[in-house]
Amino acid sequence: MAHEALEEGSEFLLDWQKLKKVALCESPVVPVAVQHADTLELLIVAFANEQALLETFRRKVCVLWSTSRNKLWIKGETSGDVLDLVEIRVNCEQNSLLYLVRPHRTGACHTKDAEGHSRPSCYYRRLKWPEEGIPDGDLSEMLKSLVRNAVGCP
């Protein structure tokens, strides 16, 4: 599947196999929720290994582990949309992290909006609640009909 169709298309193509793929990653990882320190908007959910966490502390910017490329991912290194680290939190079960960050610029997502600007968050689509309720029948077809492009959604 082409990245453009996945990232810019209006078809619902949720990757239900993502965690299975992460389990096959070459490095043990934990999920990381990356949140804007001021607005508390969720910017991205990704993964970090020990090396990424150490580099995050060392560089004082958001560093993650790319599970698809099996390498360090310094957020914004190529785009300029660097996320400055404000704080790191660990959940109660110590199996996930929360990075509180401040974007250098306005973007946090590698995708672009219609004007060519980096989107402020990776969560730029929303599922539209069906007015007539959830119909019986093929769930996957119903889910596909719910997604709509939501550029600029709050």
PDB file of C-alpha atoms in Angstrom:
ATOM      1  CA  MET A   1       0.000   0.000   0.000  1.00  0.00           C
ATOM      2  CA  ALA A   2       1.326   3.428  -0.929  1.00  0.00           C
ATOM      3  CA  HIS A   3       2.089   5.836   1.929  1.00  0.00           C
ATOM      4  CA  GLU A   4       0.122   8.584   0.186  1.00  0.00           C
ATOM      5  CA  ALA A   5      -3.075   6.501   0.217  1.00  0.00           C
ATOM      6  CA  LEU A   6      -2.502   5.575   3.850  1.00  0.00           C
ATOM      7  CA  GLU A   7      -1.544   9.034   5.108  1.00  0.00           C
ATOM      8  CA  GLU A   8      -3.571  11.358   2.878  1.00  0.00           C
ATOM      9  CA  GLY A   9      -6.454   9.212   1.694  1.00  0.00           C
ATOM     10  CA  SER A  10      -9.948   9.125   3.108  1.00  0.00           C
ATOM     11  CA  GLU A  11     -10.212   5.327   3.183  1.00  0.00           C
ATOM     12  CA  PHE A  12     -10.124   3.688   6.624  1.00  0.00           C
ATOM     13  CA  LEU A  13      -6.981   1.527   6.619  1.00  0.00           C
ATOM     14  CA  LEU A  14      -6.246   1.010  10.324  1.00  0.00           C
ATOM     15  CA  ASP A  15      -3.226  -1.262  10.864  1.00  0.00           C
ATOM     16  CA  TRP A  16      -4.690  -3.888  13.174  1.00  0.00           C
ATOM     17  CA  GLN A  17      -1.383  -5.804  12.974  1.00  0.00           C
ATOM     18  CA  LYS A  18       0.855  -2.966  14.281  1.00  0.00           C
ATOM     19  CA  LEU A  19       1.553  -4.445  17.720  1.00  0.00           C
ATOM     20  CA  LYS A  20       2.322  -7.823  16.176  1.00  0.00           C
ATOM     21  CA  LYS A  21       4.902  -6.065  13.954  1.00  0.00           C
ATOM     22  CA  VAL A  22       6.322  -4.185  16.945  1.00  0.00           C
ATOM     23  CA  ALA A  23       6.774  -7.483  18.781  1.00  0.00           C
ATOM     24  CA  LEU A  24       8.997  -8.634  15.886  1.00  0.00           C
ATOM     25  CA  CYS A  25      11.119  -5.466  16.089  1.00  0.00           C
ATOM     26  CA  GLU A  26      14.838  -6.053  16.665  1.00  0.00           C
ATOM     27  CA  SER A  27      14.815  -4.009  19.880  1.00  0.00           C
ATOM     28  CA  PRO A  28      12.620  -4.202  23.010  1.00  0.00           C
ATOM     29  CA  VAL A  29      10.452  -1.077  23.139  1.00  0.00           C
ATOM     30  CA  VAL A  30       7.727   0.640  25.156  1.00  0.00           C
ATOM     31  CA  PRO A  31       4.986   2.915  23.818  1.00  0.00           C
ATOM     32  CA  VAL A  32       5.521   6.664  24.138  1.00  0.00           C
ATOM     33  CA  ALA A  33       2.701   9.196  24.089  1.00  0.00           C
ATOM     34  CA  VAL A  34       4.096  12.554  22.966  1.00  0.00           C
ATOM     35  CA  GLN A  35       2.015  15.458  24.252  1.00  0.00           C
ATOM     36  CA  HIS A  36       2.308  19.232  23.845  1.00  0.00           C
ATOM     37  CA  ALA A  37       3.382  20.537  27.270  1.00  0.00           C
ATOM     38  CA  ASP A  38       1.245  23.693  27.041  1.00  0.00           C
ATOM     39  CA  THR A  39      -1.915  22.662  25.183  1.00  0.00           C
ATOM     40  CA  LEU A  40      -1.829  18.990  26.320  1.00  0.00           C
ATOM     41  CA  GLU A  41      -2.742  17.971  22.762  1.00  0.00           C
ATOM     42  CA  LEU A  42      -1.625  14.451  21.890  1.00  0.00           C
ATOM     43  CA  LEU A  43       0.864  14.831  19.041  1.00  0.00           C
ATOM     44  CA  ILE A  44       1.974  11.279  18.312  1.00  0.00           C
ATOM     45  CA  VAL A  45       2.156   7.800  19.801  1.00  0.00           C
ATOM     46  CA  ALA A  46       5.367   5.967  18.995  1.00  0.00           C
ATOM     47  CA  PHE A  47       7.941   3.712  20.661  1.00  0.00           C
ATOM     48  CA  ALA A  48      11.233   4.078  22.498  1.00  0.00           C
ATOM     49  CA  ASN A  49      13.948   1.640  23.464  1.00  0.00           C
ATOM     50  CA  GLU A  50      16.677   2.250  26.058  1.00  0.00           C
ATOM     51  CA  GLN A  51      18.901   3.959  23.487  1.00  0.00           C
ATOM     52  CA  ALA A  52      16.115   6.338  22.409  1.00  0.00           C
ATOM     53  CA  LEU A  53      15.328   7.229  26.024  1.00  0.00           C
ATOM     54  CA  LEU A  54      18.991   7.939  26.775  1.00  0.00           C
ATOM     55  CA  GLU A  55      19.295  10.083  23.629  1.00  0.00           C
ATOM     56  CA  THR A  56      16.141  11.965  24.606  1.00  0.00           C
ATOM     57  CA  PHE A  57      17.766  12.898  27.924  1.00  0.00           C
ATOM     58  CA  ARG A  58      21.107  13.640  26.271  1.00  0.00           C
ATOM     59  CA  ARG A  59      19.731  15.849  23.474  1.00  0.00           C
ATOM     60  CA  LYS A  60      16.733  17.278  25.377  1.00  0.00           C
ATOM     61  CA  VAL A  61      14.524  16.638  22.338  1.00  0.00           C
ATOM     62  CA  CYS A  62      12.074  13.878  21.435  1.00  0.00           C
ATOM     63  CA  VAL A  63      13.991  10.801  20.269  1.00  0.00           C
ATOM     64  CA  LEU A  64      12.102   7.619  19.443  1.00  0.00           C
ATOM     65  CA  TRP A  65      12.803   4.186  18.006  1.00  0.00           C
ATOM     66  CA  SER A  66      11.477   3.500  14.518  1.00  0.00           C
ATOM     67  CA  THR A  67      10.046  -0.003  14.692  1.00  0.00           C
ATOM     68  CA  SER A  68       9.710  -0.191  10.904  1.00  0.00           C
ATOM     69  CA  ARG A  69      13.286   0.914  10.165  1.00  0.00           C
ATOM     70  CA  ASN A  70      14.870  -0.460  13.379  1.00  0.00           C
ATOM     71  CA  LYS A  71      16.836   2.702  14.075  1.00  0.00           C
ATOM     72  CA  LEU A  72      16.850   5.854  16.169  1.00  0.00           C
ATOM     73  CA  TRP A  73      14.360   8.452  15.059  1.00  0.00           C
ATOM     74  CA  ILE A  74      15.214  11.980  16.120  1.00  0.00           C
ATOM     75  CA  LYS A  75      11.857  13.686  15.676  1.00  0.00           C
ATOM     76  CA  GLY A  76      12.246  16.646  13.334  1.00  0.00           C
ATOM     77  CA  GLU A  77      15.825  15.890  12.305  1.00  0.00           C
ATOM     78  CA  THR A  78      15.009  16.126   8.597  1.00  0.00           C
ATOM     79  CA  SER A  79      11.850  18.272   8.664  1.00  0.00           C
ATOM     80  CA  GLY A  80      12.977  20.835  11.224  1.00  0.00           C
ATOM     81  CA  ASP A  81       9.881  20.086  13.320  1.00  0.00           C
ATOM     82  CA  VAL A  82      11.958  19.333  16.420  1.00  0.00           C
ATOM     83  CA  LEU A  83      10.135  18.675  19.686  1.00  0.00           C
ATOM     84  CA  ASP A  84      11.970  20.113  22.710  1.00  0.00           C
ATOM     85  CA  LEU A  85      11.732  17.952  25.802  1.00  0.00           C
ATOM     86  CA  VAL A  86      10.052  19.497  28.849  1.00  0.00           C
ATOM     87  CA  GLU A  87       9.439  16.422  31.000  1.00  0.00           C
ATOM     88  CA  ILE A  88       9.270  12.624  30.886  1.00  0.00           C
ATOM     89  CA  ARG A  89       6.745  10.651  32.909  1.00  0.00           C
ATOM     90  CA  VAL A  90       6.454   6.898  33.488  1.00  0.00           C
ATOM     91  CA  ASN A  91       3.097   5.179  33.969  1.00  0.00           C
ATOM     92  CA  CYS A  92       2.126   3.212  37.100  1.00  0.00           C
ATOM     93  CA  GLU A  93       3.046  -0.196  35.607  1.00  0.00           C
ATOM     94  CA  GLN A  94       6.308   1.165  34.159  1.00  0.00           C
ATOM     95  CA  ASN A  95       5.477  -0.101  30.672  1.00  0.00           C
ATOM     96  CA  SER A  96       4.931   3.181  28.820  1.00  0.00           C
ATOM     97  CA  LEU A  97       6.251   6.739  28.759  1.00  0.00           C
ATOM     98  CA  LEU A  98       4.808  10.202  28.326  1.00  0.00           C
ATOM     99  CA  TYR A  99       7.021  12.854  26.741  1.00  0.00           C
ATOM    100  CA  LEU A 100       5.845  16.410  27.371  1.00  0.00           C
ATOM    101  CA  VAL A 101       7.321  18.562  24.609  1.00  0.00           C
ATOM    102  CA  ARG A 102       7.262  21.997  22.993  1.00  0.00           C
ATOM    103  CA  PRO A 103       7.459  22.088  19.207  1.00  0.00           C
ATOM    104  CA  HIS A 104      10.192  24.321  17.727  1.00  0.00           C
ATOM    105  CA  ARG A 105       7.784  25.246  14.957  1.00  0.00           C
ATOM    106  CA  THR A 106       4.094  24.541  14.445  1.00  0.00           C
ATOM    107  CA  GLY A 107       4.341  20.985  13.134  1.00  0.00           C
ATOM    108  CA  ALA A 108       4.716  17.614  14.814  1.00  0.00           C
ATOM    109  CA  CYS A 109       3.547  15.267  12.046  1.00  0.00           C
ATOM    110  CA  HIS A 110       5.612  14.369   8.992  1.00  0.00           C
ATOM    111  CA  THR A 111       2.536  14.727   6.764  1.00  0.00           C
ATOM    112  CA  LYS A 112       1.560  18.061   5.234  1.00  0.00           C
ATOM    113  CA  ASP A 113      -1.764  19.862   5.080  1.00  0.00           C
ATOM    114  CA  ALA A 114      -3.283  21.287   1.879  1.00  0.00           C
ATOM    115  CA  GLU A 115      -1.021  24.365   2.119  1.00  0.00           C
ATOM    116  CA  GLY A 116       2.111  22.211   2.453  1.00  0.00           C
ATOM    117  CA  HIS A 117       2.656  22.873   6.176  1.00  0.00           C
ATOM    118  CA  SER A 118       3.485  20.162   8.692  1.00  0.00           C
ATOM    119  CA  ARG A 119       0.380  19.203  10.619  1.00  0.00           C
ATOM    120  CA  PRO A 120       0.444  20.132  14.327  1.00  0.00           C
ATOM    121  CA  SER A 121      -0.530  16.586  15.344  1.00  0.00           C
ATOM    122  CA  CYS A 122      -0.595  13.131  13.765  1.00  0.00           C
ATOM    123  CA  TYR A 123      -4.275  12.911  14.758  1.00  0.00           C
ATOM    124  CA  TYR A 124      -5.772  14.892  11.871  1.00  0.00           C
ATOM    125  CA  ARG A 125      -8.639  12.527  11.041  1.00  0.00           C
ATOM    126  CA  ARG A 126     -11.669  11.700  13.094  1.00  0.00           C
ATOM    127  CA  LEU A 127     -14.234   8.942  12.945  1.00  0.00           C
ATOM    128  CA  LYS A 128     -17.686  10.398  12.398  1.00  0.00           C
ATOM    129  CA  TRP A 129     -20.359   9.007  14.689  1.00  0.00           C
ATOM    130  CA  PRO A 130     -23.181   7.554  12.566  1.00  0.00           C
ATOM    131  CA  GLU A 131     -26.386   9.537  13.052  1.00  0.00           C
ATOM    132  CA  GLU A 132     -28.517   6.426  12.626  1.00  0.00           C
ATOM    133  CA  GLY A 133     -26.477   4.389  15.112  1.00  0.00           C
ATOM    134  CA  ILE A 134     -24.371   1.324  14.454  1.00  0.00           C
ATOM    135  CA  PRO A 135     -26.035  -0.902  11.853  1.00  0.00           C
ATOM    136  CA  ASP A 136     -25.928  -4.693  11.889  1.00  0.00           C
ATOM    137  CA  GLY A 137     -23.780  -6.281   9.226  1.00  0.00           C
ATOM    138  CA  ASP A 138     -20.206  -6.022   8.002  1.00  0.00           C
ATOM    139  CA  LEU A 139     -18.277  -4.099  10.639  1.00  0.00           C
ATOM    140  CA  SER A 140     -15.282  -3.401   8.388  1.00  0.00           C
ATOM    141  CA  GLU A 141     -17.472  -1.756   5.736  1.00  0.00           C
ATOM    142  CA  MET A 142     -19.236   0.306   8.397  1.00  0.00           C
ATOM    143  CA  LEU A 143     -15.880   1.463   9.836  1.00  0.00           C
ATOM    144  CA  LYS A 144     -14.642   2.503   6.386  1.00  0.00           C
ATOM    145  CA  SER A 145     -17.679   4.731   5.984  1.00  0.00           C
ATOM    146  CA  LEU A 146     -16.983   6.560   9.276  1.00  0.00           C
ATOM    147  CA  VAL A 147     -13.586   8.057   8.549  1.00  0.00           C
ATOM    148  CA  ARG A 148     -13.304  11.508   7.086  1.00  0.00           C
ATOM    149  CA  ASN A 149     -10.383  13.821   6.621  1.00  0.00           C
ATOM    150  CA  ALA A 150     -10.331  16.248   9.540  1.00  0.00           C
ATOM    151  CA  VAL A 151      -7.505  18.657   8.794  1.00  0.00           C
ATOM    152  CA  GLY A 152      -7.550  21.346  11.450  1.00  0.00           C
ATOM    153  CA  CYS A 153      -9.785  19.428  13.804  1.00  0.00           C
ATOM    154  CA  PRO A 154      -9.481  20.571  17.426  1.00  0.00           C
TER     155      PRO A 154
END
